[in-house]
């Protein structure tokens, strides 16, 4: 009896050693129902299955673990082993983070993909220097303009309160004469309910997720740019995994990237329909508004190229080839 017990104990110890389980936290800044977050949930489940249960990732959506601007640094410092962040939020740290936020540089999914491919080596290098690894990146649907009142041209934006989510969206406000206030998506519904926000630029996805139609009645489908969320891992945490687990993680990430791009594109029209269904007027921009905003885009591309220097120019040249 005693002998049998000892053998069983030894077997259990052996099994648990062979089955070392790693637990990761993955903070994200968008609600559970958002398509990026749904894609992340699938990714997490694929990693679990693909690693045979060896890597358990806990997803913390809606800025519940870290606020949007803190996630990148949390992964860098390994307070979270992986995380999702909007690259354009970090343009002040390194101009390349903001390339996909330059208005009218890449306005379709196909162009956004080419811009991603052109910038990916530089992004991977930067993350590597910062002790992180790119797992995948997925774009938001094209960005348009939400407004309380009808907007026929840039003149209608003068002096109005404008919500920004990034340095570039704040810069657009300055250039059109609006008053920018930076508010991350997790606080946007609350801000619209309690404050007077007149406008902001974002995707149909965010307008729907935050019930913007309860506050602002117009959406102008400018299709001005497609900013991307990046999902990254802490490099040391990743390298501590055994090879098969790393492979499972990479495989799930590649699948999440393909799935995410397809779902963003497919949902673009669905979100605009949902906005309409909820009482919003969804229209293409007037020719004047489009021209006005394109001029803003030209100014911003020039400013971006000045700041980004040769590294930035090389990426834009590769994209335009
Ligand atoms: N939604 C996010 C970023 C880009 C987008 O489409 C937001 O508005 O915060």
Coordinates of C-alpha atoms and ligand atoms in Angstrom, one line a residue:
X1 CA 0.0 0.0 0.0
X2 CA 2.7 2.4 1.1
X3 CA 4.8 1.5 -1.9
X4 CA 1.9 2.0 -4.4
X5 CA 1.3 5.5 -2.9
X6 CA 4.9 6.5 -3.4
X7 CA 4.9 5.3 -7.0
X8 CA 1.8 7.3 -7.7
X9 CA 3.2 10.4 -6.1
X10 CA 6.4 10.1 -8.2
X11 CA 4.4 9.7 -11.3
X12 CA 2.3 12.8 -10.6
X13 CA 5.5 14.8 -9.9
X14 CA 6.9 13.6 -13.2
X15 CA 3.8 14.4 -15.2
X16 CA 3.5 17.9 -13.8
X17 CA 7.2 18.5 -14.6
X18 CA 6.8 17.4 -18.2
X19 CA 3.7 19.5 -18.4
X20 CA 5.0 22.9 -17.3
X21 CA 2.2 25.3 -17.9
X22 CA 2.9 29.0 -18.6
X23 CA 0.4 31.7 -17.9
X24 CA 0.4 35.0 -19.8
X25 CA -1.7 38.2 -19.4
X26 CA -2.7 40.0 -22.6
X27 CA -4.3 43.4 -22.0
X28 CA -6.2 45.1 -24.8
X29 CA -8.1 48.5 -24.9
X30 CA -11.3 47.7 -26.8
X31 CA -14.6 46.1 -25.7
X32 CA -15.1 42.3 -25.7
X33 CA -17.6 42.6 -28.6
X34 CA -15.2 44.5 -30.8
X35 CA -13.9 42.5 -33.8
X36 CA -10.2 43.0 -32.8
X37 CA -11.1 41.5 -29.4
X38 CA -13.1 38.6 -30.8
X39 CA -10.1 37.9 -33.0
X40 CA -7.8 38.0 -30.0
X41 CA -10.2 35.6 -28.1
X42 CA -9.9 33.1 -31.0
X43 CA -6.1 33.6 -31.1
X44 CA -5.9 32.8 -27.3
X45 CA -8.0 29.7 -27.7
X46 CA -5.9 28.6 -30.8
X47 CA -2.7 29.1 -28.7
X48 CA -4.1 26.9 -25.9
X49 CA -5.1 24.2 -28.3
X50 CA -1.9 24.4 -30.5
X51 CA 0.4 24.3 -27.5
X52 CA -1.5 21.3 -26.0
X53 CA -2.5 23.5 -23.0
X54 CA 1.0 24.6 -22.3
X55 CA 0.5 28.3 -22.8
X56 CA -2.6 29.8 -21.2
X57 CA -3.2 33.4 -22.1
X58 CA -5.7 35.5 -20.2
X59 CA -7.2 38.2 -22.3
X60 CA -8.1 41.5 -20.4
X61 CA -10.2 43.6 -22.8
X62 CA -11.6 47.1 -22.5
X63 CA -8.6 48.6 -20.9
X64 CA -9.4 46.7 -17.7
X65 CA -5.8 45.8 -16.9
X66 CA -3.9 48.7 -18.4
X67 CA -5.2 51.8 -20.2
X68 CA -4.6 52.1 -23.9
X69 CA -1.5 54.3 -23.7
X70 CA 0.1 52.1 -21.0
X71 CA -0.2 48.7 -22.7
X72 CA 2.9 48.9 -24.8
X73 CA 5.1 49.9 -21.9
X74 CA 3.6 47.1 -19.8
X75 CA 4.6 44.5 -22.3
X76 CA 8.1 46.0 -22.6
X77 CA 8.5 45.8 -18.8
X78 CA 6.9 42.3 -18.8
X79 CA 4.1 43.3 -16.4
X80 CA 2.1 41.8 -19.2
X81 CA 3.7 39.1 -21.4
X82 CA 1.7 40.2 -24.5
X83 CA -0.7 43.0 -25.4
X84 CA -2.5 44.8 -28.1
X85 CA -2.0 48.5 -28.9
X86 CA -2.9 51.1 -31.5
X87 CA 0.4 51.9 -33.2
X88 CA -0.6 55.4 -34.2
X89 CA -0.9 56.3 -30.4
X90 CA 2.9 56.2 -30.2
X91 CA 3.9 58.5 -33.1
X92 CA 5.6 61.0 -30.7
X93 CA 8.0 58.2 -29.6
X94 CA 8.9 57.2 -33.1
X95 CA 7.3 58.7 -36.3
X96 CA 7.0 55.3 -38.0
X97 CA 4.3 54.3 -35.4
X98 CA 2.1 56.9 -37.0
X99 CA 2.6 56.2 -40.6
X100 CA -0.7 54.4 -41.0
X101 CA -2.4 57.4 -39.4
X102 CA -1.4 59.9 -42.1
X103 CA -4.6 60.9 -43.8
X104 CA -5.1 59.7 -47.5
X105 CA -1.7 57.9 -47.8
X106 CA -3.3 54.4 -47.8
X107 CA -7.1 54.4 -48.0
X108 CA -8.2 50.9 -49.1
X109 CA -7.5 47.5 -47.6
X110 CA -5.2 46.6 -50.4
X111 CA -3.1 49.8 -50.0
X112 CA -3.2 49.4 -46.2
X113 CA -1.7 45.9 -46.7
X114 CA 1.0 47.2 -49.0
X115 CA 1.8 50.0 -46.5
X116 CA 2.0 47.3 -43.7
X117 CA 4.3 45.1 -45.8
X118 CA 6.6 48.2 -46.6
X119 CA 6.8 49.2 -42.9
X120 CA 6.9 45.8 -41.3
X121 CA 10.7 45.3 -41.3
X122 CA 11.2 48.7 -39.5
X123 CA 8.5 48.0 -37.0
X124 CA 9.9 44.5 -36.2
X125 CA 13.3 46.0 -35.7
X126 CA 12.0 48.8 -33.4
X127 CA 10.0 46.3 -31.3
X128 CA 13.1 44.0 -31.1
X129 CA 15.2 46.9 -29.8
X130 CA 12.5 47.6 -27.2
X131 CA 12.5 43.9 -26.0
X132 CA 9.3 42.9 -27.8
X133 CA 8.3 40.8 -30.8
X134 CA 5.5 41.5 -33.3
X135 CA 2.9 38.7 -33.3
X136 CA 0.5 40.3 -35.8
X137 CA -1.3 43.5 -36.8
X138 CA -4.8 44.2 -38.0
X139 CA -6.3 47.4 -39.4
X140 CA -9.4 49.2 -38.2
X141 CA -12.0 49.9 -40.9
X142 CA -11.4 53.1 -42.9
X143 CA -11.7 56.3 -40.9
X144 CA -14.5 58.8 -41.4
X145 CA -16.0 61.8 -39.7
X146 CA -18.7 61.8 -37.0
X147 CA -20.4 65.0 -36.4
X148 CA -23.3 66.5 -34.4
X149 CA -24.2 68.8 -37.2
X150 CA -24.0 68.5 -41.0
X151 CA -20.5 69.2 -42.4
X152 CA -20.2 70.4 -46.0
X153 CA -16.7 71.7 -45.8
X154 CA -13.8 72.3 -43.4
X155 CA -15.4 75.7 -42.5
X156 CA -18.2 73.8 -40.7
X157 CA -15.5 72.3 -38.3
X158 CA -14.2 75.7 -37.0
X159 CA -14.3 75.9 -33.2
X160 CA -16.2 72.7 -32.6
X161 CA -15.1 70.2 -29.9
X162 CA -13.2 67.3 -31.5
X163 CA -12.3 64.0 -29.9
X164 CA -8.8 62.8 -30.8
X165 CA -7.4 59.3 -30.1
X166 CA -3.8 59.9 -31.3
X167 CA -1.3 62.7 -32.0
X168 CA -2.4 62.7 -35.7
X169 CA -6.1 63.0 -35.0
X170 CA -5.3 65.9 -32.7
X171 CA -3.2 67.5 -35.4
X172 CA -6.1 67.2 -37.9
X173 CA -8.3 69.2 -35.5
X174 CA -5.7 71.9 -35.2
X175 CA -5.4 72.1 -39.0
X176 CA -9.1 72.4 -39.5
X177 CA -9.6 74.9 -36.7
X178 CA -11.4 72.5 -34.3
X179 CA -10.7 72.1 -30.6
X180 CA -9.0 68.7 -29.9
X181 CA -9.4 66.7 -26.7
X182 CA -7.7 63.3 -26.5
X183 CA -10.0 60.6 -25.2
X184 CA -9.3 56.8 -25.6
X185 CA -12.2 54.6 -26.8
X186 CA -12.8 53.0 -23.4
X187 CA -13.8 56.5 -22.1
X188 CA -15.6 57.7 -25.2
X189 CA -19.2 56.7 -24.4
X190 CA -18.9 58.3 -21.0
X191 CA -17.4 61.4 -22.5
X192 CA -20.2 61.7 -25.0
X193 CA -22.9 61.2 -22.3
X194 CA -21.5 63.8 -19.9
X195 CA -19.6 66.3 -22.1
X196 CA -20.2 68.1 -25.3
X197 CA -18.3 66.4 -28.0
X198 CA -19.2 67.6 -31.5
X199 CA -17.1 65.4 -33.7
X200 CA -14.4 62.9 -34.1
X201 CA -12.8 60.8 -36.8
X202 CA -12.8 57.0 -36.4
X203 CA -14.2 53.8 -38.0
X204 CA -17.7 52.6 -38.2
X205 CA -16.6 49.9 -35.7
X206 CA -15.9 52.4 -33.0
X207 CA -19.0 54.5 -33.7
X208 CA -21.1 51.3 -33.3
X209 CA -19.2 50.0 -30.3
X210 CA -19.5 53.3 -28.4
X211 CA -23.2 53.9 -29.5
X212 CA -22.1 57.2 -31.0
X213 CA -25.5 57.3 -32.8
X214 CA -27.1 58.2 -29.5
X215 CA -25.2 61.5 -29.5
X216 CA -23.9 62.4 -33.0
X217 CA -26.2 62.0 -36.0
X218 CA -23.8 62.3 -39.0
X219 CA -21.1 60.1 -40.4
X220 CA -19.1 61.1 -43.5
X221 CA -17.4 58.1 -45.0
X222 CA -14.1 59.8 -45.9
X223 CA -12.1 56.6 -46.0
X224 CA -9.1 58.6 -45.0
X225 CA -6.8 56.0 -43.4
X226 CA -6.8 52.5 -41.8
X227 CA -4.8 52.6 -38.5
X228 CA -3.6 49.2 -37.2
X229 CA -3.6 47.5 -33.8
X230 CA -0.4 45.5 -33.2
X231 CA -0.3 42.4 -31.0
X232 CA 3.1 42.0 -29.4
X233 CA 4.8 39.7 -26.9
X234 CA 7.6 40.4 -24.5
X235 CA 10.7 38.9 -26.1
X236 CA 12.2 37.3 -23.0
X237 CA 8.8 35.8 -22.1
X238 CA 8.5 34.4 -25.7
X239 CA 12.0 33.0 -25.7
X240 CA 11.4 31.3 -22.3
X241 CA 8.8 29.1 -24.0
X242 CA 9.9 25.7 -25.5
X243 CA 10.2 25.5 -29.2
X244 CA 6.9 23.7 -30.0
X245 CA 5.0 26.3 -27.9
X246 CA 6.7 29.2 -29.7
X247 CA 5.8 27.6 -33.0
X248 CA 2.2 27.2 -31.9
X249 CA 2.1 30.8 -30.9
X250 CA 3.5 32.0 -34.2
X251 CA 1.1 29.8 -36.2
X252 CA -1.9 31.1 -34.3
X253 CA -0.6 34.7 -34.7
X254 CA -0.3 34.3 -38.5
X255 CA -3.8 32.9 -38.7
X256 CA -5.1 35.7 -36.5
X257 CA -3.6 38.3 -38.9
X258 CA -5.2 36.8 -42.0
X259 CA -8.5 36.4 -40.2
X260 CA -8.4 39.9 -38.7
X261 CA -7.8 41.6 -42.1
X262 CA -10.6 39.7 -43.7
X263 CA -13.0 40.4 -40.8
X264 CA -12.2 44.2 -40.8
X265 CA -12.9 44.4 -44.5
X266 CA -16.1 42.3 -44.3
X267 CA -17.4 44.3 -41.3
X268 CA -16.7 47.7 -42.8
X269 CA -20.1 47.8 -44.7
X270 CA -21.9 46.0 -41.9
X271 CA -21.0 48.7 -39.3
X272 CA -22.2 51.5 -41.6
X273 CA -25.5 49.6 -42.0
X274 CA -25.8 49.3 -38.2
X275 CA -25.1 53.0 -37.8
X276 CA -27.9 53.7 -40.3
X277 CA -30.3 51.3 -38.6
X278 CA -29.7 53.2 -35.4
X279 CA -30.7 56.5 -36.9
X280 CA -27.5 57.9 -38.2
X281 CA -27.1 59.7 -41.5
X282 CA -24.3 57.9 -43.3
X283 CA -23.1 59.7 -46.4
X284 CA -20.0 60.1 -48.7
X285 CA -18.3 63.4 -48.0
X286 CA -19.1 66.4 -50.3
X287 CA -16.5 67.1 -53.0
X288 CA -15.5 70.2 -51.0
X289 CA -15.0 68.4 -47.7
X290 CA -13.0 65.7 -49.4
X291 CA -10.7 68.3 -51.1
X292 CA -10.3 70.1 -47.8
X293 CA -9.4 67.0 -45.9
X294 CA -7.0 65.8 -48.7
X295 CA -5.2 69.1 -48.3
X296 CA -4.9 68.4 -44.6
X297 CA -3.5 65.0 -45.5
X298 CA -0.8 66.6 -47.8
X299 CA 0.3 69.0 -45.0
X300 CA 0.5 66.1 -42.5
X301 CA 2.5 63.8 -44.9
X302 CA 5.0 66.6 -45.4
X303 CA 5.3 67.1 -41.6
X304 CA 5.6 63.4 -41.1
X305 CA 8.4 63.0 -43.7
X306 CA 10.3 65.9 -42.1
X307 CA 10.1 64.2 -38.7
X308 CA 10.7 60.6 -39.9
X309 CA 13.9 61.4 -41.9
X310 CA 15.6 58.9 -44.2
X311 CA 14.1 55.9 -42.4
X312 CA 10.6 57.1 -43.0
X313 CA 11.2 58.2 -46.5
X314 CA 12.6 54.8 -47.4
X315 CA 9.4 53.1 -46.2
X316 CA 7.1 55.6 -48.1
X317 CA 9.2 55.1 -51.2
X318 CA 8.9 51.3 -50.9
X319 CA 5.2 51.7 -50.5
X320 CA 4.8 53.9 -53.5
X321 CA 6.9 51.7 -55.8
Ligands
LIG1 N1 -11.1 53.1 -33.5 C1 -10.2 53.5 -32.4 C2 -8.9 53.8 -33.2 C3 -9.2 53.7 -34.6 C4 -10.6 53.3 -34.7 O1 -11.2 53.0 -35.7 C5 -10.7 54.7 -31.7 O2 -11.5 55.5 -32.2 O3 -10.2 54.9 -30.6

